[in-house]
């Protein structure tokens, strides 16, 4: 075994601290001029890949990948500044954005082309909150999967032990590589890219490709009917003291 | 001028076409005959996880027949018991210990076989750890784009779900032949477990190989109601300062109310509370009758998990905390004074 070839797919999303606003035509979220950054769960994926290498697991390569608008190369640069060796950017304009199934099909081709043996994805992207891509990819490849990982270790025999977050606690799984892992918040604390590393990342290879290069022609299956604001909660009251709170809660029928 | 005329002529033609279609009622009943739902149930150690019955509720809301599915060792008895749940026409069970842990590597092919055999048009499962792990794999194997965490059904192909941590509500129409959906439990209350009489039938078992091996589990033990389905939830945040304070202040309040305990991500990350208690975009979604929180500022990621609660009460010392914008009852004050006082006064009630 010459070392792991890790693929880390990442997504450029509206920054988590930004409050999304529904556009006036109710067709989507107003994304123009809003701050974007790497999906927080994807930062964990990059971090985990880099940490595997630091933990002396033989890692041949960490490849960051993104399918998204031209600006998605910013998040790929960030990934390389954090420690990814090179990256591939499949340029997909916003209006042609792929659905998770399309992304999974694309990733399958990338995995086959790059001979990856471990794919680490975020458990969900914070824009569409679908939480599907990793599982779909594992299904298409017929690989083992471990979702919502909070701890990952790899033995010399390519045996991967993953602790995953489940309802009510954690469970531990074991599988042999190749496999797909999705990250949970508890997995690690992503590092900040240092200035020298950001400069170095500019020299790392970033390949631009198109969907055609992968021979993919995936139709969109889901049509957005409309996007609306959630119903606002009625403004409540502030009470003076604990007694006030108890009587108000009684009044509202909550006690 | 000409183009306007043409457009309106087109519109007229379209309207007429629409009018000439069959009346909506007959269309609906024709559809209802064709709709058939498979509701994937969860079981553990031969016990049904009743919150997974939300999938049945979703199926009944859709119309058409509802078949439930359960697999594992000793599931015949689970199926027999569940047969009394209202709204289920038939229960398919597959008796095989290989499915006990719900590992998607063999559970997905199992489901796919049974979906194909039954010719189901819709497959619902809960948006739980089990459903989230399994269903996208099933969807990929069937080449269909799953719709996750739906909160409402508009028609047989149109569904409603929150996106952007619940800051926007998306209505989406699927063109896939088989619709795979996970449902938000709090939006689809489980049916009555009495009065139904479903047929119980054995399903097909492809006995697919599983590449992963289940090693162990470590579940937080609790005598309190389950967080996801509790009527009342008390929740603590960073304001509690330490695990000791969290354990000193929150459990008595929970006991006084008969409530489940939740926590914000800040509290979980700081080690005050177990991860399984986290409420929010990346934790659990709750919608109890009462959500009482202390020391939680109300970041959008947290609000995503609790803003469908019937009544929200908040105690926080910062009068500007965003939590007060959604709280029905807010109390500005030091939680270390207010919560114990509240606990004492609730005990006397």
XYZ file of C-alpha atoms in Angstrom:
604
model
C 0.000 0.000 0.000
C 1.603 3.202 -1.162
C -0.461 5.485 0.977
C -4.002 6.757 1.134
C -5.469 8.827 -1.629
C -7.990 10.980 0.167
C -10.658 12.932 -1.672
C -12.300 15.794 0.177
C -15.296 17.332 -1.582
C -16.111 20.835 -0.346
C -18.873 23.314 -1.041
C -19.012 27.088 -1.106
C -22.052 28.238 0.835
C -23.546 31.375 2.297
C -21.535 32.134 5.426
C -23.089 30.499 8.491
C -23.287 33.787 10.373
C -25.239 35.512 7.599
C -28.993 35.640 7.909
C -30.440 34.339 4.633
C -33.063 36.531 2.968
C -35.656 35.191 0.584
C -35.630 37.098 -2.715
C -38.606 39.122 -3.856
C -39.651 36.717 -6.595
C -39.749 33.875 -4.030
C -37.498 31.724 -6.180
C -34.571 31.465 -3.838
C -32.264 33.192 -1.392
C -30.644 36.525 -2.185
C -27.040 35.483 -2.614
C -25.670 38.464 -4.524
C -23.025 40.334 -2.538
C -23.567 38.125 0.504
C -20.538 36.705 2.268
C -19.749 33.119 1.312
C -17.328 30.666 2.837
C -16.513 26.992 3.039
C -19.335 24.821 4.414
C -18.364 24.400 8.110
C -18.610 20.589 7.974
C -16.226 20.556 5.006
C -13.604 22.407 7.027
C -13.771 19.467 9.421
C -13.218 17.069 6.514
C -10.076 18.852 5.347
C -8.838 19.099 8.911
C -9.371 15.389 9.485
C -7.519 14.471 6.293
C -4.592 16.665 7.311
C -4.615 15.219 10.821
C -4.511 11.666 9.478
C -1.293 12.599 7.712
C 0.045 14.244 10.864
C -0.811 11.113 12.837
C 1.585 9.236 10.558
C -1.085 7.401 8.644
C 0.540 6.993 5.225
C -1.246 9.551 3.073
C -0.188 9.807 -0.561
C -2.387 12.719 -1.411
C -5.182 14.946 -0.171
C -7.269 16.171 -3.085
C -9.827 18.910 -2.517
C -12.737 19.042 -4.924
C -15.571 21.435 -5.542
C -18.326 21.702 -8.125
C -19.639 25.220 -8.117
C -19.483 28.738 -9.522
C -16.133 30.323 -10.488
C -15.832 31.776 -6.996
C -15.761 28.289 -5.494
C -12.043 28.333 -6.206
C -11.699 30.589 -3.157
C -12.754 27.766 -0.862
C -10.423 25.387 -2.685
C -7.544 27.793 -2.015
C -8.549 27.810 1.640
C -8.557 24.008 1.659
C -5.064 23.966 0.172
C -3.904 26.543 2.699
C -5.157 24.173 5.415
C -3.107 21.333 3.958
C -4.746 19.828 0.875
C -2.122 19.043 -1.788
C -4.036 20.065 -4.893
C -7.565 20.611 -6.052
C -10.037 20.172 -8.858
C -12.742 22.703 -9.601
C -15.638 21.693 -11.805
C -17.144 24.981 -12.840
C -20.911 24.867 -12.551
C -22.840 28.100 -12.697
C -25.313 28.884 -9.931
C -28.326 28.348 -12.187
C -27.126 24.853 -13.147
C -26.323 23.865 -9.573
C -26.251 20.111 -9.151
C -28.495 18.215 -6.776
C -26.894 15.818 -4.263
C -27.501 12.854 -6.588
C -25.743 14.718 -9.421
C -22.844 15.609 -7.159
C -22.595 11.986 -6.017
C -22.476 10.795 -9.631
C -19.800 13.338 -10.414
C -17.804 12.335 -7.350
C -18.017 8.684 -8.354
C -16.254 9.594 -11.601
C -13.659 11.626 -9.741
C -13.016 8.756 -7.308
C -12.542 6.361 -10.209
C -10.334 8.785 -12.143
C -8.180 9.694 -9.167
C -8.153 6.204 -7.636
C -9.209 7.599 -4.277
C -9.636 5.122 -1.453
C -11.094 7.373 1.212
C -13.648 10.127 0.707
C -14.332 12.481 3.599
C -17.358 14.756 3.229
C -19.269 17.037 5.545
C -22.438 15.471 6.971
C -24.569 18.192 5.390
C -24.226 21.549 3.713
C -25.768 24.366 5.679
C -27.633 25.822 2.699
C -29.849 22.990 1.470
C -29.523 20.921 4.673
C -30.054 17.770 2.606
C -27.454 15.490 4.246
C -27.369 13.075 1.295
C -24.253 13.322 -0.869
C -21.892 11.093 1.141
C -24.411 8.288 1.525
C -25.378 8.490 -2.152
C -21.737 8.309 -3.204
C -21.129 5.290 -0.977
C -24.198 3.642 -2.503
C -23.107 4.320 -6.075
C -19.598 3.021 -5.386
C -20.824 0.099 -3.292
C -18.438 1.177 -0.518
C -18.772 1.079 3.229
C -20.024 4.294 4.800
C -19.801 5.924 8.201
C -21.828 9.076 8.614
C -21.655 11.729 11.330
C -18.215 10.647 12.444
C -16.903 12.048 15.699
C -13.691 10.016 15.694
C -11.728 8.237 12.970
C -8.695 5.991 13.249
C -6.977 3.926 10.597
C -4.806 0.922 11.379
C -1.882 -0.383 9.392
C -4.109 -3.061 7.877
C -6.331 -0.379 6.346
C -8.968 -1.114 8.925
C -10.930 2.037 9.710
C -12.642 2.466 13.060
C -15.214 5.212 13.202
C -17.274 6.436 16.116
C -20.448 8.049 14.873
C -23.058 10.244 16.482
C -26.460 8.579 16.630
C -29.701 9.486 18.390
C -29.056 9.114 22.088
C -25.294 8.584 21.969
C -22.528 7.158 19.829
C -21.807 3.871 18.077
C -18.546 2.450 16.781
C -18.120 0.764 13.412
C -15.242 -0.985 11.702
C -14.698 -1.343 7.982
C -11.916 -1.953 5.537
C -10.933 0.714 3.027
C -12.153 1.985 0.630
C -14.874 3.894 2.388
C -16.877 7.088 2.630
C -16.947 9.064 5.866
C -19.047 12.127 6.671
C -18.002 14.478 9.450
C -19.871 15.650 12.516
C -19.065 18.806 14.432
C -17.446 16.847 17.247
C -14.765 15.353 14.989
C -12.155 18.068 15.361
C -11.448 21.770 15.586
C -10.400 23.047 12.148
C -7.189 25.061 12.038
C -6.865 28.553 10.689
C -4.826 28.862 7.551
C -1.679 30.812 8.375
C -0.503 33.607 6.102
C 2.567 31.700 4.826
C 0.338 28.709 4.081
C -2.143 30.927 2.256
C 0.747 32.206 0.110
C 1.981 28.679 -0.506
C -1.528 27.546 -1.452
C -1.484 30.001 -4.338
C 1.228 27.921 -5.944
C -0.556 24.614 -5.515
C -2.272 23.052 -8.498
C -5.917 23.972 -9.074
C -7.321 22.224 -12.102
C -10.394 23.634 -13.791
C -12.793 21.213 -15.395
C -16.344 21.074 -16.671
C -19.134 18.556 -16.312
C -18.500 17.586 -19.939
C -14.979 16.488 -19.033
C -16.606 13.877 -16.835
C -19.230 13.022 -19.447
C -21.980 13.872 -17.011
C -25.364 15.083 -18.137
C -27.540 14.951 -15.056
C -31.050 16.311 -15.292
C -32.459 18.306 -12.423
C -35.119 16.185 -10.716
C -36.506 18.697 -8.264
C -38.202 21.889 -9.343
C -38.354 24.774 -6.908
C -41.994 25.798 -6.690
C -41.323 28.637 -4.293
C -39.198 29.762 -1.399
C -40.816 31.679 1.430
C -39.916 33.190 4.766
C -40.905 31.006 7.702
C -43.935 32.334 9.578
C -42.616 34.794 12.151
C -43.233 34.068 15.812
C -45.420 36.566 17.539
C -43.455 38.955 19.669
C -43.622 37.805 23.266
C -43.531 39.651 26.523
C -40.860 40.192 29.103
C -41.803 39.536 32.682
C -40.346 41.104 35.804
C -39.750 38.079 37.967
C -40.162 34.325 38.365
C -43.760 34.658 39.583
C -44.553 36.666 36.484
C -43.041 33.922 34.350
C -45.060 31.189 36.069
C -48.343 33.049 35.751
C -47.674 33.913 32.114
C -46.831 30.287 31.328
C -50.086 29.225 33.012
C -51.972 31.778 30.980
C -50.456 30.355 27.784
C -51.445 26.856 28.885
C -47.853 25.645 29.042
C -48.049 24.677 32.721
C -49.062 45.223 -30.166
C -49.052 42.060 -32.212
C -46.908 40.234 -29.693
C -49.246 41.218 -26.874
C -52.198 39.844 -28.779
C -50.368 36.645 -29.438
C -49.461 36.236 -25.804
C -52.991 36.738 -24.613
C -54.279 34.336 -27.224
C -51.832 31.808 -25.941
C -52.920 32.424 -22.397
C -56.545 31.962 -23.371
C -55.779 28.704 -25.063
C -53.915 27.541 -22.019
C -56.753 28.439 -19.703
C -59.166 26.539 -21.861
C -56.915 23.548 -21.887
C -56.767 23.632 -18.126
C -60.543 23.866 -17.866
C -61.051 20.981 -20.233
C -59.066 18.642 -18.025
C -60.830 16.194 -15.779
C -62.263 17.664 -12.594
C -59.853 17.694 -9.688
C -61.925 15.260 -7.641
C -61.867 12.379 -10.088
C -58.225 13.088 -10.761
C -57.493 12.829 -7.086
C -59.261 9.538 -6.581
C -57.587 8.085 -9.649
C -54.270 9.132 -8.186
C -55.091 7.827 -4.753
C -55.594 4.383 -6.217
C -52.151 4.523 -7.754
C -50.353 5.929 -4.745
C -48.752 3.411 -2.482
C -46.488 4.291 0.355
C -43.846 2.254 2.103
C -43.194 3.556 5.618
C -39.822 2.417 6.960
C -40.007 1.732 10.690
C -37.164 1.518 13.181
C -36.813 -1.111 15.837
C -34.288 -1.843 18.497
C -33.954 -5.064 20.473
C -37.355 -6.174 19.253
C -39.027 -2.924 20.300
C -40.612 -0.491 17.886
C -39.290 3.048 17.917
C -42.670 4.776 17.964
C -41.331 8.079 16.674
C -40.560 6.303 13.392
C -44.340 5.958 12.944
C -44.213 9.552 11.680
C -43.501 7.911 8.325
C -46.920 6.218 8.554
C -48.587 9.551 9.329
C -46.941 11.068 6.274
C -48.230 8.163 4.201
C -51.799 8.621 5.427
C -51.636 12.345 4.701
C -50.603 11.568 1.162
C -53.594 9.266 0.604
C -53.392 5.839 -1.003
C -52.338 2.694 0.777
C -49.690 2.582 3.474
C -47.450 -0.429 3.965
C -45.010 -0.465 6.860
C -41.620 -2.148 6.774
C -39.520 -3.498 9.611
C -36.432 -5.710 9.678
C -34.212 -7.323 12.302
C -34.236 -10.283 14.640
C -37.514 -11.047 16.367
C -39.407 -8.491 14.301
C -42.412 -10.735 13.715
C -43.677 -9.722 17.143
C -42.887 -6.052 16.430
C -44.953 -6.384 13.258
C -47.817 -8.078 15.123
C -47.928 -5.283 17.687
C -47.599 -2.509 15.141
C -50.465 -4.002 13.148
C -52.783 -2.220 15.598
C -51.459 1.199 14.631
C -54.013 3.171 12.658
C -53.532 3.831 8.990
C -51.366 0.830 8.130
C -52.808 -1.592 5.593
C -50.012 -4.111 5.602
C -46.751 -4.722 7.410
C -43.823 -6.333 5.685
C -41.246 -7.814 8.000
C -37.889 -9.393 7.326
C -36.604 -11.600 10.109
C -32.804 -11.503 10.060
C -30.349 -10.458 12.747
C -28.091 -8.923 10.082
C -30.432 -5.918 10.010
C -30.514 -5.266 13.749
C -28.090 -2.363 13.627
C -29.635 -0.719 10.592
C -26.332 -0.714 8.731
C -27.014 0.843 5.320
C -24.620 -1.433 3.409
C -27.060 -4.340 3.685
C -30.223 -2.509 4.743
C -30.282 -0.357 1.585
C -30.269 -3.324 -0.847
C -32.912 -4.964 1.367
C -35.167 -1.931 1.098
C -34.545 -1.562 -2.624
C -35.641 -5.172 -3.225
C -38.812 -4.690 -1.227
C -39.603 -1.323 -2.832
C -39.241 -2.836 -6.301
C -41.275 -5.902 -5.413
C -44.082 -3.851 -3.908
C -44.085 -1.238 -6.675
C -44.265 1.613 -4.174
C -44.512 5.175 -5.431
C -43.436 6.802 -2.157
C -41.048 5.731 0.565
C -41.084 7.613 3.844
C -38.692 7.278 6.753
C -37.995 9.442 9.772
C -35.255 12.062 9.488
C -33.468 10.360 12.389
C -29.874 9.155 12.564
C -31.123 5.862 11.052
C -33.130 7.493 8.249
C -30.445 10.039 7.421
C -27.824 7.329 7.188
C -29.867 4.871 5.165
C -32.287 6.630 2.818
C -29.869 8.572 0.572
C -28.108 5.290 -0.149
C -31.452 3.753 -1.077
C -32.263 6.772 -3.261
C -28.943 6.511 -5.096
C -29.491 2.801 -5.752
C -32.911 3.622 -7.221
C -31.517 6.647 -9.110
C -33.900 9.087 -7.477
C -33.254 12.440 -5.819
C -34.332 12.196 -2.182
C -36.177 15.011 -0.432
C -34.984 15.339 3.172
C -36.707 16.403 6.351
C -40.090 17.369 4.921
C -42.536 19.229 7.148
C -45.610 19.162 4.878
C -47.093 17.416 1.855
C -48.784 19.591 -0.769
C -49.552 16.899 -3.300
C -48.223 13.558 -4.403
C -45.169 15.174 -5.974
C -44.849 18.465 -4.084
C -43.350 18.731 -0.635
C -42.313 21.414 1.829
C -39.027 21.487 3.715
C -36.933 23.995 5.616
C -33.586 25.094 4.187
C -30.846 27.402 5.479
C -31.299 26.249 9.084
C -35.037 26.910 8.877
C -34.590 30.484 7.712
C -36.416 29.710 4.497
C -39.155 27.282 3.541
C -38.767 25.511 0.219
C -41.644 23.985 -1.721
C -40.274 21.508 -4.194
C -41.748 19.332 -6.924
C -40.201 15.999 -7.781
C -40.178 14.469 -11.246
C -38.830 11.114 -10.058
C -40.964 8.011 -10.479
C -40.240 6.792 -6.958
C -40.188 9.480 -4.297
C -37.867 8.902 -1.385
C -38.568 11.206 1.535
C -37.461 11.619 5.105
C -39.936 13.312 7.409
C -39.489 15.625 10.347
C -41.027 13.774 13.270
C -42.343 16.884 14.998
C -44.381 17.757 11.891
C -46.062 14.341 11.621
C -47.335 13.119 15.002
C -47.456 9.305 15.233
C -50.853 7.623 14.781
C -52.917 5.928 17.500
C -51.544 2.530 18.385
C -55.010 1.064 18.813
C -57.850 0.057 16.547
C -55.942 -0.780 13.376
C -55.714 -4.241 11.835
C -52.943 -4.502 9.296
C -52.054 -7.684 7.473
C -48.636 -9.038 8.399
C -46.528 -10.448 5.611
C -42.963 -11.618 5.162
C -40.758 -9.602 2.795
C -37.950 -10.598 0.459
C -34.443 -10.834 1.861
C -31.637 -10.382 -0.690
C -29.073 -11.113 2.068
C -26.610 -8.552 0.743
C -23.168 -8.539 2.234
C -22.278 -5.818 4.716
C -18.788 -4.336 4.564
C -19.024 -2.679 7.933
C -18.929 -4.383 11.240
C -20.803 -2.958 14.202
C -18.472 -2.839 17.195
C -20.184 -1.153 20.112
C -22.430 1.624 21.236
C -22.501 4.031 24.114
C -25.907 5.535 24.694
C -26.534 8.231 27.255
C -28.748 6.665 29.917
C -31.695 8.702 30.978
C -34.956 8.138 32.840
C -36.310 11.369 31.435
C -38.591 11.618 28.421
C -36.925 11.386 25.029
C -35.728 14.793 23.852
C -37.133 14.436 20.356
C -40.684 13.686 21.486
C -40.953 15.262 24.969
C -43.919 17.521 25.774
C -41.627 19.824 27.681
C -37.967 20.589 27.202
C -35.629 22.585 29.401
C -32.428 23.607 27.752
C -29.188 25.148 28.966
C -26.439 27.034 27.217
C -23.040 28.574 27.689
C -24.453 30.780 30.458
C -24.310 27.802 32.826
C -20.518 28.185 32.881
C -19.513 24.587 33.759
C -20.625 20.962 33.711
C -21.007 21.027 37.490
C -23.351 23.998 37.326
C -25.256 22.429 34.419
C -25.740 19.211 36.407
C -26.674 21.164 39.539
C -29.195 23.515 37.940
C -30.848 21.845 34.956
C -31.917 18.348 36.175
C -33.990 19.636 39.141
C -35.816 22.033 36.822
C -36.412 19.191 34.346
C -37.729 16.984 37.152
C -40.041 19.706 38.431
C -41.577 19.963 34.955
C -41.284 16.322 33.887
C -39.225 17.640 31.001
C -36.407 16.365 28.823
C -33.067 18.168 28.980
C -31.543 19.837 25.956
C -28.493 22.000 25.374
C -27.061 24.484 22.939
C -24.021 23.709 20.846
C -21.923 26.022 23.009
C -22.841 23.983 26.089
C -22.091 20.706 24.316
C -18.789 21.915 22.879
C -17.693 23.159 26.280
C -18.419 19.717 27.687
C -21.316 20.795 29.937
C -23.705 18.331 28.347
C -23.668 15.236 26.167
C -23.765 15.714 22.408
C -27.005 13.742 22.154
C -28.729 16.590 23.987
C -27.884 19.203 21.391
C -30.818 21.104 19.943
C -30.353 22.933 16.656
C -29.481 22.671 12.984
C -26.828 20.048 13.630
C -28.503 18.448 16.604
C -32.118 17.561 17.251
C -35.262 19.326 16.162
C -37.804 19.648 18.915
C -41.293 21.114 18.954
C -42.584 20.611 22.514
C -45.493 22.369 24.207
C -42.982 24.236 26.335
C -39.354 25.018 25.567
C -37.739 26.686 28.541
C -34.169 27.778 28.050
C -31.598 29.400 30.290
C -28.282 30.935 29.356
C -28.867 30.515 25.618
C -28.349 33.570 23.427
C -30.376 32.251 20.485
C -28.027 31.871 17.497
C -29.825 31.004 14.245
C -28.394 27.481 14.349
C -30.042 26.925 17.711
C -33.332 28.558 16.750
C -33.473 26.185 13.757
C -34.035 23.315 16.164
C -36.663 24.762 18.487
C -38.601 27.606 16.960
C -41.620 25.412 16.208
C -42.136 24.929 19.945
C -45.616 25.935 21.094
C -44.432 28.192 23.911
C -40.871 29.412 24.299
C -39.681 30.803 27.628
C -36.211 32.248 28.108
C -34.089 33.331 31.023
C -31.023 35.333 30.082
C -29.146 38.150 31.703
C -28.583 39.988 28.419
C -31.771 41.899 27.528
C -30.527 42.182 23.923
C -30.083 38.413 23.428
C -31.767 37.302 20.176
C -33.611 34.569 22.071
C -35.988 37.247 23.383
C -37.146 37.939 19.825
C -38.697 34.489 19.608
C -39.549 33.899 23.274
C -43.193 34.154 24.287
C -42.104 34.791 27.837
C -38.773 36.359 28.605
C -37.125 37.010 31.926
C -34.017 39.142 32.120
C -31.941 38.028 35.052
C -29.138 35.867 36.391
C -30.027 32.238 35.731
C -28.137 31.133 38.850
C -30.788 32.958 40.925
C -33.813 32.645 38.693
C -33.677 28.969 37.707
C -33.441 27.570 41.269
C -36.206 29.953 42.354
C -38.341 28.810 39.421
C -37.607 25.173 40.263
C -38.714 25.663 43.888
C -41.898 27.470 42.923
C -42.797 24.882 40.268
C -42.402 22.092 42.823
C -45.054 23.664 45.030
C -47.539 23.968 42.183
